Structure formats: C-alpha cells, structure tokens
Coordinates of N, CA and C in Angstrom, one line a residue:
M198 N 31.7 -66.0 -2.0 CA 30.8 -66.0 -0.8 C 31.0 -65.8 0.8
A199 N 32.4 -66.2 0.9 CA 33.0 -66.5 1.8 C 33.8 -65.5 2.0
K200 N 34.9 -64.7 0.9 CA 35.6 -63.7 0.4 C 34.6 -62.3 1.2
R201 N 33.3 -62.1 0.8 CA 32.3 -61.3 0.9 C 32.1 -61.2 2.0
I202 N 31.6 -62.1 2.9 CA 31.6 -62.0 4.7 C 32.9 -61.7 5.4
N203 N 34.3 -61.9 5.3 CA 34.7 -62.1 5.6 C 35.6 -60.5 5.7
A204 N 35.0 -59.7 4.5 CA 35.9 -58.7 4.4 C 34.7 -58.1 4.6
I205 N 33.1 -58.3 4.8 CA 32.2 -57.5 6.0 C 33.0 -58.0 7.2
W206 N 33.2 -58.9 7.7 CA 33.1 -58.7 9.1 C 34.4 -58.3 9.2
N207 N 35.5 -58.1 8.8 CA 36.6 -57.0 8.7 C 36.7 -55.9 8.8
F208 N 35.5 -55.2 8.0 CA 34.9 -53.6 7.9 C 34.6 -53.1 9.2
L209 N 33.7 -54.5 9.8 CA 32.9 -54.3 11.3 C 34.0 -54.5 12.4
S210 N 34.8 -55.5 12.6 CA 35.5 -55.2 13.2 C 36.6 -54.4 13.6
H211 N 37.1 -53.8 12.2 CA 37.7 -52.3 12.3 C 37.2 -51.4 12.9
Y212 N 35.8 -50.7 12.3 CA 35.3 -49.7 12.3 C 33.9 -49.6 13.3
K213 N 34.3 -51.1 14.7 CA 32.8 -51.1 15.6 C 32.7 -49.8 16.5
Y214 N 33.7 -49.1 17.1 CA 33.3 -48.4 17.7 C 32.6 -47.0 17.5
L215 N 33.5 -46.8 16.3 CA 32.5 -45.7 15.3 C 31.1 -46.2 14.7
I216 N 30.5 -47.4 14.1 CA 29.7 -47.7 14.2 C 28.6 -47.7 15.3
V217 N 29.3 -48.0 16.6 CA 28.4 -47.9 17.9 C 27.5 -47.1 18.1
I218 N 29.2 -46.0 18.1 CA 29.0 -44.0 18.4 C 27.8 -43.4 17.2
V219 N 27.5 -44.0 16.2 CA 26.5 -43.7 15.3 C 25.3 -43.6 15.7
I220 N 25.1 -44.9 15.2 CA 24.0 -45.7 16.1 C 23.5 -45.0 17.5
G221 N 23.9 -44.5 18.3 CA 23.5 -44.4 19.3 C 23.7 -42.7 19.5
I222 N 24.3 -42.4 18.4 CA 23.5 -40.6 18.4 C 22.4 -40.8 17.2
S223 N 22.7 -41.6 17.3 CA 21.0 -41.0 15.7 C 20.3 -42.2 16.9
I224 N 20.4 -42.9 17.0 CA 18.9 -42.8 18.0 C 18.4 -41.9 19.6
V225 N 19.7 -41.7 19.9 CA 19.3 -40.7 21.0 C 18.6 -39.1 20.4
G226 N 19.5 -38.7 18.9 CA 19.4 -37.2 18.3 C 17.7 -37.4 17.7
F227 N 17.5 -38.8 17.4 CA 16.1 -38.5 16.4 C 15.2 -39.5 16.8
L228 N 15.6 -41.2 17.2 CA 14.5 -41.8 17.6 C 14.2 -42.2 19.0
D229 N 15.0 -41.5 19.8 CA 14.0 -41.6 21.2 C 13.1 -40.9 21.7
D230 N 12.5 -41.2 22.8 CA 11.3 -40.2 23.4 C 12.0 -38.6 23.7
N231 N 13.0 -39.2 24.0 CA 13.7 -37.7 24.8 C 14.8 -36.9 23.8
S232 N 14.6 -37.2 22.3 CA 15.7 -36.4 21.2 C 15.4 -36.1 21.4
F233 N 16.5 -34.8 20.9 CA 16.9 -33.6 20.6 C 15.6 -33.1 19.7
L234 N 15.1 -33.5 18.9 CA 14.7 -33.4 18.0 C 13.1 -33.2 18.2
K235 N 12.4 -33.9 19.5 CA 11.1 -33.4 20.2 C 11.5 -32.3 21.5
H236 N 13.1 -32.1 22.4 CA 13.3 -31.1 22.3 C 13.0 -29.5 21.9
M237 N 13.2 -29.5 20.5 CA 13.4 -28.4 19.6 C 11.9 -28.3 19.8
Q238 N 11.4 -29.4 19.3 CA 9.8 -28.4 19.2 C 9.0 -28.6 20.7
Y239 N 8.9 -29.3 21.8 CA 8.5 -29.3 22.4 C 9.1 -27.6 22.7
D240 N 9.9 -26.9 23.3 CA 10.4 -25.9 22.7 C 9.7 -24.5 22.2
M241 N 9.8 -25.3 20.7 CA 8.8 -24.4 20.6 C 7.3 -24.4 20.5
Q242 N 6.7 -25.4 21.4 CA 5.6 -25.4 21.8 C 5.2 -24.5 23.0
I243 N 6.2 -24.8 23.8 CA 6.5 -23.9 25.0 C 6.2 -22.3 24.8
S244 N 6.9 -21.5 23.7 CA 7.2 -20.8 23.5 C 5.8 -20.3 23.0
D245 N 5.3 -21.3 21.7 CA 3.5 -20.9 21.6 C 2.3 -20.5 22.8
L246 N 2.5 -21.1 24.2 CA 1.6 -20.8 24.9 C 2.3 -20.2 25.6
K247 N 3.5 -20.0 25.7 CA 3.5 -18.3 27.2 C 3.3 -17.5 25.7
A248 N 3.0 -17.1 24.7 CA 2.6 -15.9 23.8 C 1.4 -16.3 23.8
E249 N 0.2 -17.6 23.9 CA -1.1 -17.8 24.3 C -1.5 -17.0 25.6
I250 N -0.1 -17.4 27.1 CA -1.4 -17.2 28.4 C -0.7 -15.6 28.3
S251 N 0.7 -14.4 27.7 CA -0.2 -13.1 27.8 C -1.0 -12.3 26.9
K252 N -1.3 -13.6 26.2 CA -2.4 -12.6 25.4 C -4.0 -12.9 26.2
Y253 N -4.2 -14.1 27.1 CA -5.0 -14.2 27.4 C -4.7 -13.0 29.2
N254 N -4.0 -12.9 29.2 CA -3.4 -12.5 30.7 C -4.1 -11.1 30.2
A255 N -4.3 -10.1 29.1 CA -3.9 -8.9 28.4 C -5.8 -9.0 28.5
R256 N -6.2 -9.8 27.9 CA -7.3 -9.6 27.8 C -8.1 -10.1 30.0
H257 N -7.6 -10.5 30.3 CA -8.4 -10.6 31.1 C -8.5 -9.5 32.1
A258 N -7.2 -8.7 32.0 CA -6.9 -6.8 32.7 C -8.1 -6.0 32.5
E259 N -8.1 -6.4 30.8 CA -9.2 -5.4 30.4 C -10.8 -5.9 30.4
D260 N -11.4 -7.3 30.6 CA -12.5 -7.7 31.0 C -12.3 -6.7 33.1
S261 N -11.7 -7.2 33.5 CA -11.7 -7.1 34.5 C -12.3 -5.6 35.0
V262 N -10.9 -4.9 34.6 CA -11.7 -3.2 34.1 C -13.3 -2.7 33.8
R263 N -13.4 -3.2 32.7 CA -15.5 -3.7 32.1 C -15.6 -4.3 33.1
L264 N -15.3 -5.1 34.1 CA -16.4 -5.4 35.2 C -16.1 -4.4 36.4
H265 N -15.2 -3.6 36.3 CA -15.2 -2.6 37.3 C -16.2 -2.2 37.0
E266 N -16.2 -1.4 36.1 CA -16.5 0.0 35.3 C -18.3 -0.4 35.3
L267 N -18.2 -1.2 35.3 CA -20.1 -2.4 35.3 C -20.2 -2.1 36.3
K268 N -19.6 -2.4 37.8 CA -19.9 -2.3 39.1 C -20.1 -1.3 39.5
Q269 N -19.8 -0.2 39.7 CA -19.6 1.5 39.5 C -20.2 2.3 39.2
N270 N -20.4 1.5 37.7 CA -21.5 2.9 36.8 C -22.6 1.7 35.9
P271 N -23.7 2.6 36.9 CA -25.3 1.3 35.9 C -25.3 2.2 34.5
K272 N -24.6 3.5 34.0 CA -24.5 3.8 32.2 C -23.8 2.7 31.6
A273 N -22.9 2.5 32.2 CA -22.3 1.6 31.3 C -23.3 0.0 30.4
I274 N -23.6 -0.5 32.0 CA -24.3 -1.5 31.2 C -25.4 -1.7 30.6
E275 N -25.9 -0.2 29.8 CA -27.0 0.5 28.8 C -25.9 0.7 27.6
K276 N -24.5 1.3 27.9 CA -23.5 1.4 26.5 C -23.7 0.2 26.2
I277 N -23.2 -0.7 26.9 CA -22.4 -2.6 26.7 C -23.4 -2.7 25.4
A278 N -24.7 -3.0 26.3 CA -26.3 -3.1 24.9 C -26.3 -2.7 24.2
R279 N -26.0 -1.6 24.0 CA -26.3 -0.4 22.6 C -25.1 -1.3 21.6
E280 N -24.1 -1.1 22.2 CA -22.7 -1.2 21.4 C -23.0 -2.5 20.8
R281 N -23.0 -3.6 21.6 CA -22.1 -5.1 21.7 C -23.4 -5.5 21.3
Y282 N -25.1 -5.1 21.6 CA -26.4 -6.4 21.5 C -26.9 -5.9 21.0
F283 N -26.6 -4.8 19.8 CA -27.3 -3.3 19.4 C -29.0 -3.7 20.2
M284 N -28.9 -3.2 21.2 CA -30.5 -3.1 22.3 C -30.8 -1.7 21.4
K285 N -32.2 -1.7 21.9 CA -32.9 0.3 22.2 C -33.7 0.4 22.7
A286 N -33.8 1.4 22.6 CA -35.2 2.6 23.5 C -36.5 2.6 22.5
D287 N -37.2 2.4 23.8 CA -38.2 2.6 22.4 C -38.5 3.3 21.1
D288 N -38.1 4.6 21.7 CA -38.3 5.8 20.8 C -37.6 5.8 20.0
E289 N -36.4 4.8 19.6 CA -35.4 5.4 18.6 C -35.4 3.7 17.3
D290 N -34.6 3.9 16.7 CA -34.4 3.7 15.4 C -32.4 3.4 15.0
I291 N -32.7 1.7 14.9 CA -30.5 1.7 14.8 C -30.7 0.9 13.7
F292 N -29.4 1.6 12.7 CA -29.5 0.9 11.6 C -27.4 0.6 11.5
V293 N -27.4 -0.6 11.6 CA -26.3 -1.3 11.7 C -25.5 -1.2 9.6
F294 N -24.4 -0.3 9.7 CA -23.7 0.0 8.7 C -22.3 -1.6 8.8
D295 N -22.3 -2.2 7.6 CA -21.7 -3.6 7.0 C -21.1 -3.4 6.0
N296 N -19.6 -3.2 6.3 CA -18.3 -2.6 5.9 C -17.4 -3.8 4.9
M297 N -18.7 -4.6 4.6 CA -17.9 -6.0 4.1 C -18.3 -5.6 2.5
E298 N -17.2 -5.8 1.8 CA -17.6 -5.2 -0.4 C -18.2 -6.6 -0.5
K299 N -19.3 -6.4 -1.6 CA -19.7 -7.7 -1.9 C -19.1 -7.4 -3.5
T300 N -18.1 -8.7 -4.1 CA -18.2 -8.8 -5.3 C -19.4 -9.9 -6.0
D301 N -19.3 -9.5 -7.3 CA -20.3 -10.5 -8.2 C -18.8 -11.1 -8.8
K302 N -18.9 -12.5 -9.3 CA -18.2 -12.8 -9.5 C -19.1 -14.2 -10.5

C-alpha cells in the first residue's frame, strides 16, 4: 500500500505544474461564470438580439409611415378599417375567403 501511495506522490510531484495548468484552464474555460463557453453563448445571444432590434426598427419605420398617412389622409382610416377589421358600409356585403386547405384524415 505504501508503494502505491509513494508512486502516486512521485507522479504528482513530477507533474505538479502540468496538473495545476490543466486544472486552471478547465476552471477558466468551462466552470467559471466568465468562462469561454459562457462568452460564446453571450456572443450568440447578442447577435440574436441585434437581429431582433433590426426587425423591430424596420417595423417601426413601416408603422411610422402608416401613422403619417393616417394623419394626412382621412380616407386611409376607412381603408385600414376595411382591410384589417373587415368593416363595411351599410349597403355592401363582405366575403372573406380562407386559403387554408381542409384535410380529412
């Protein structure tokens, strides 16, 4: 038993710097809150959020144009009411067609 413990102690003392470096790199690389793995995840999350910001900026620009049109043209309110909310005048009928195919299984 003493030989086995002595062999392990010799191995650890011979490779002590290598063991410390491997443990340090594994802690910094994978286990720490500021690890390389977390850093990569944060970079991916940032790129997703930037894409979402650009999508919302485009939507904001489109809505701003529509709002400006609504303020300038009173007929635009009627157009939006007819298209989006299916409102109608008293003397007309509206037919809504659904493009969804019904499958019987």
